[in-house]
C-alpha positions as semicolon CSV with decimal commas, in nm:
position;residue;x (nm);y (nm);z (nm)
1;M;0,629;0,042;-0,846
2;K;0,717;0,412;-0,997
3;K;0,724;0,264;-1,366
4;L;0,440;0,037;-1,289
5;F;0,279;0,339;-1,221
6;T;0,372;0,573;-1,438
7;L;0,289;0,284;-1,759
8;G;-0,093;0,211;-1,578
9;L;-0,205;0,555;-1,518
10;L;-0,103;0,646;-1,914
11;A;-0,279;0,308;-2,064
12;I;-0,558;0,391;-1,804
13;L;-0,586;0,737;-2,019
14;L;-0,477;0,650;-2,423
15;S;-0,716;0,380;-2,346
16;S;-1,090;0,566;-2,230
17;G;-1,270;0,804;-2,545
18;A;-1,626;0,871;-2,612
19;F;-1,766;0,575;-2,438
20;A;-1,574;0,503;-2,173
21;Q;-1,610;0,758;-1,848
22;L;-1,186;0,808;-1,664
23;Y;-1,236;0,926;-1,333
24;V;-0,952;1,028;-1,119
25;G;-0,954;1,087;-0,709
26;A;-0,863;0,992;-0,389
27;S;-0,829;0,746;-0,115
28;G;-0,777;0,617;0,246
29;A;-0,648;0,261;0,302
30;L;-0,621;0,037;0,630
31;H;-0,546;-0,265;0,633
32;M;-0,609;-0,557;0,876
33;D;-0,537;-0,902;1,023
34;E;-0,909;-0,874;1,192
35;K;-1,287;-0,780;1,119
36;L;-1,294;-0,464;1,263
37;T;-1,705;-0,292;1,344
38;A;-1,769;0,001;1,214
39;A;-1,713;0,164;1,469
40;Q;-1,347;0,123;1,540
41;I;-1,263;0,147;1,072
42;S;-1,421;0,549;1,182
43;E;-1,165;0,539;1,497
44;R;-0,900;0,478;1,255
45;F;-0,969;0,641;0,976
46;Q;-0,995;1,016;1,243
47;N;-0,656;0,911;1,410
48;G;-0,524;0,830;1,054
49;D;-0,394;0,540;1,282
50;G;-0,250;0,283;0,946
51;I;-0,382;0,452;0,693
52;F;-0,253;0,419;0,401
53;Y;-0,377;0,762;0,228
54;G;-0,263;0,790;-0,247
55;P;-0,422;0,901;-0,572
56;F;-0,563;0,668;-0,847
57;A;-0,769;0,666;-1,168
58;E;-0,995;0,453;-1,297
59;I;-1,171;0,457;-1,619
60;I;-1,516;0,261;-1,680
61;F;-1,698;0,131;-1,992
62;G;-2,000;0,103;-1,911
63;H;-2,047;-0,164;-1,676
64;L;-1,697;-0,257;-1,654
65;G;-1,368;-0,074;-1,516
66;V;-0,956;-0,101;-1,446
67;G;-0,823;0,165;-1,221
68;L;-0,452;0,155;-1,067
69;A;-0,454;0,350;-0,751
70;A;-0,102;0,410;-0,495
71;N;-0,161;0,478;-0,082
72;F;0,142;0,516;0,097
73;S;0,178;0,591;0,500
74;V;0,603;0,785;0,544
75;Y;0,722;0,688;0,922
76;E;1,039;0,671;1,113
77;R;1,145;0,490;1,295
78;D;1,442;0,386;1,542
79;V;1,731;0,200;1,451
80;Y;1,890;0,056;1,861
81;A;2,237;-0,143;1,835
82;Y;2,294;-0,243;2,188
83;N;2,588;-0,084;2,367
84;F;2,814;-0,336;2,554
85;T;2,983;-0,146;2,813
86;T;2,637;0,000;2,905
87;L;2,452;-0,321;2,873
88;T;2,189;-0,159;2,696
89;Y;2,037;-0,126;2,356
90;D;2,123;0,287;2,247
91;T;1,897;0,530;1,963
92;L;2,178;0,514;1,590
93;L;1,957;0,724;1,410
94;A;1,610;0,841;1,330
95;E;1,501;0,657;0,964
96;K;1,255;0,755;0,680
97;L;1,047;0,504;0,591
98;V;0,780;0,442;0,359
99;D;0,437;0,178;0,303
100;Y;0,386;0,168;0,008
101;D;0,079;-0,022;-0,142
102;V;0,005;-0,035;-0,563
103;V;-0,267;-0,245;-0,642
104;L;-0,399;-0,303;-1,053
105;Y;-0,766;-0,386;-1,087
106;A;-1,086;-0,444;-1,274
107;S;-1,433;-0,385;-1,122
108;Y;-1,819;-0,448;-1,215
109;H;-2,077;-0,200;-1,137
110;L;-2,446;-0,285;-1,082
111;F;-2,573;0,010;-1,295
112;K;-2,400;0,289;-1,534
113;D;-2,418;0,591;-1,641
114;K;-2,317;0,735;-1,302
115;P;-2,609;0,613;-1,068
116;F;-2,668;0,743;-0,743
117;L;-2,620;0,451;-0,516
118;D;-2,294;0,232;-0,767
119;P;-2,261;-0,053;-0,568
120;F;-2,025;-0,294;-0,787
121;G;-1,738;-0,569;-0,679
122;E;-1,342;-0,587;-0,790
123;L;-1,061;-0,824;-0,774
124;G;-0,734;-0,731;-0,830
125;F;-0,305;-0,705;-0,748
126;G;-0,098;-0,589;-0,551
127;M;0,239;-0,490;-0,348
128;L;0,250;-0,401;0,043
129;A;0,563;-0,263;0,038
130;T;0,830;-0,109;0,202
131;D;1,154;0,109;0,089
132;F;1,400;0,374;0,231
133;A;1,150;0,734;0,223
134;S;1,394;0,865;-0,067
135;D;1,770;0,788;-0,247
136;A;1,877;1,026;-0,007
137;S;1,871;0,861;0,257
138;K;1,888;0,479;0,022
139;T;2,254;0,592;0,006
140;A;2,340;0,650;0,264
141;Y;2,205;0,310;0,395
142;N;2,381;0,123;0,081
143;P;2,177;-0,099;0,016
144;F;2,253;-0,394;-0,181
145;E;1,983;-0,397;-0,419
146;D;1,741;-0,130;-0,589
147;S;1,473;-0,352;-0,437
148;P;1,173;-0,304;-0,178
149;L;1,322;-0,405;0,166
150;M;1,069;-0,583;0,220
151;A;0,802;-0,665;-0,020
152;S;0,469;-0,931;0,001
153;S;0,292;-0,916;-0,291
154;Y;-0,155;-1,095;-0,297
155;W;-0,527;-1,110;-0,491
156;Y;-0,745;-0,954;-0,375
157;A;-1,132;-0,983;-0,432
158;G;-1,412;-0,656;-0,213
159;M;-1,736;-0,532;-0,267
160;G;-1,850;-0,148;-0,239
161;L;-2,115;0,114;-0,251
162;G;-2,098;0,463;-0,389
163;I;-2,256;0,769;-0,450
164;N;-2,320;1,044;-0,660
165;L;-2,372;1,381;-0,721
166;G;-2,378;1,445;-1,102
167;G;-1,942;1,358;-1,188
168;L;-1,801;1,407;-0,795
169;G;-1,848;1,110;-0,660
170;I;-1,763;0,971;-0,279
171;F;-1,676;0,481;-0,221
172;G;-1,600;0,232;0,032
173;K;-1,581;-0,043;-0,020
174;F;-1,399;-0,376;0,174
175;S;-1,174;-0,622;0,020
176;F;-1,041;-0,995;0,110
177;N;-0,566;-0,978;0,036
178;Q;-0,462;-1,326;-0,078
179;P;-0,101;-1,376;-0,087
180;V;0,130;-1,557;-0,361
181;F;0,437;-1,576;-0,453
182;D;0,721;-1,562;-0,170
183;P;0,815;-1,182;0,021
184;V;1,058;-1,021;-0,065
185;T;1,303;-0,939;0,145
186;A;1,614;-0,720;0,147
187;T;2,002;-0,742;0,343
188;Y;2,112;-0,368;0,406
189;R;2,378;-0,116;0,588
190;A;2,465;0,187;0,723
191;D;2,794;0,399;0,728
192;L;2,728;0,458;1,068
193;G;3,060;0,715;1,098
194;G;3,264;0,394;1,246
195;G;3,264;0,188;0,912
196;E;3,014;0,003;0,772
197;V;2,746;-0,140;1,052
198;M;2,545;-0,407;0,892
199;L;2,260;-0,444;1,042
200;D;2,134;-0,764;0,959
201;P;2,446;-0,949;1,144
202;Y;2,303;-1,263;1,170
203;G;2,119;-1,332;0,804
204;Y;1,788;-1,202;0,978
205;D;1,467;-1,100;0,656
206;W;1,333;-0,859;0,703
207;W;0,995;-0,911;0,650
208;L;0,691;-0,672;0,636
209;F;0,544;-0,796;0,841
210;P;0,640;-1,145;1,035
211;D;0,694;-1,447;0,877
212;G;0,593;-1,262;0,518
213;Y;0,241;-1,186;0,705
214;L;-0,025;-0,995;0,486
215;P;-0,325;-0,941;0,652
216;K;-0,620;-1,082;0,577
217;F;-0,842;-0,763;0,413
218;R;-0,822;-0,407;0,360
219;F;-1,091;-0,114;0,382
220;T;-1,077;0,179;0,175
221;L;-1,269;0,504;0,204
222;G;-1,224;0,710;-0,103
223;A;-1,303;1,013;-0,396
224;K;-1,327;1,109;-0,741
225;I;-1,476;1,322;-0,983
226;A;-1,546;1,219;-1,336
227;L;-1,327;1,404;-1,616
228;D;-1,507;1,429;-1,895
């Protein structure tokens, strides 16, 4: 994922020139299983509930643009084990995980040259995944392979509206996600001090969403600045 983001950003920067406009910015993305009202979306963003935050870069050639965005959500999740003595589940540890959403997209802007109102459409490819939040965590858990613990790839189509004031802009966009390929899963293990413990001893798959399910919709809110 890091290599993809670096190569994509480098390609965008190298392709910029006098005939194109490069934008960089930050955005927050909310994936949804069902369409939410404007009030519900606003409440989610105000509370930071399920929001992925991160940077993006987009270069626009007249009406057409190409961009790369990466949004992240870092959190802790408790790992439990069944205690046969007390017949209860005990908390073994809190593992620090990161969900990330990386997309490469093409856009079409109805107007060009930094219009005040900027209606646009997008088509893109993305990957929504979960992994350990640090290399140290990976080492501690001894994963079998260097890949995300769980990941779902998808195509998406969306529409949005931006407002520009000179080289500064804000925008919102709504997208429909369509999963492609088989979801990635990984079996992993942890050394909890008493020997190697399999966290999924029965071979169950660990999915980012149940049965590899991908949320159908995504709403993104962001701000950008033009680099002249």
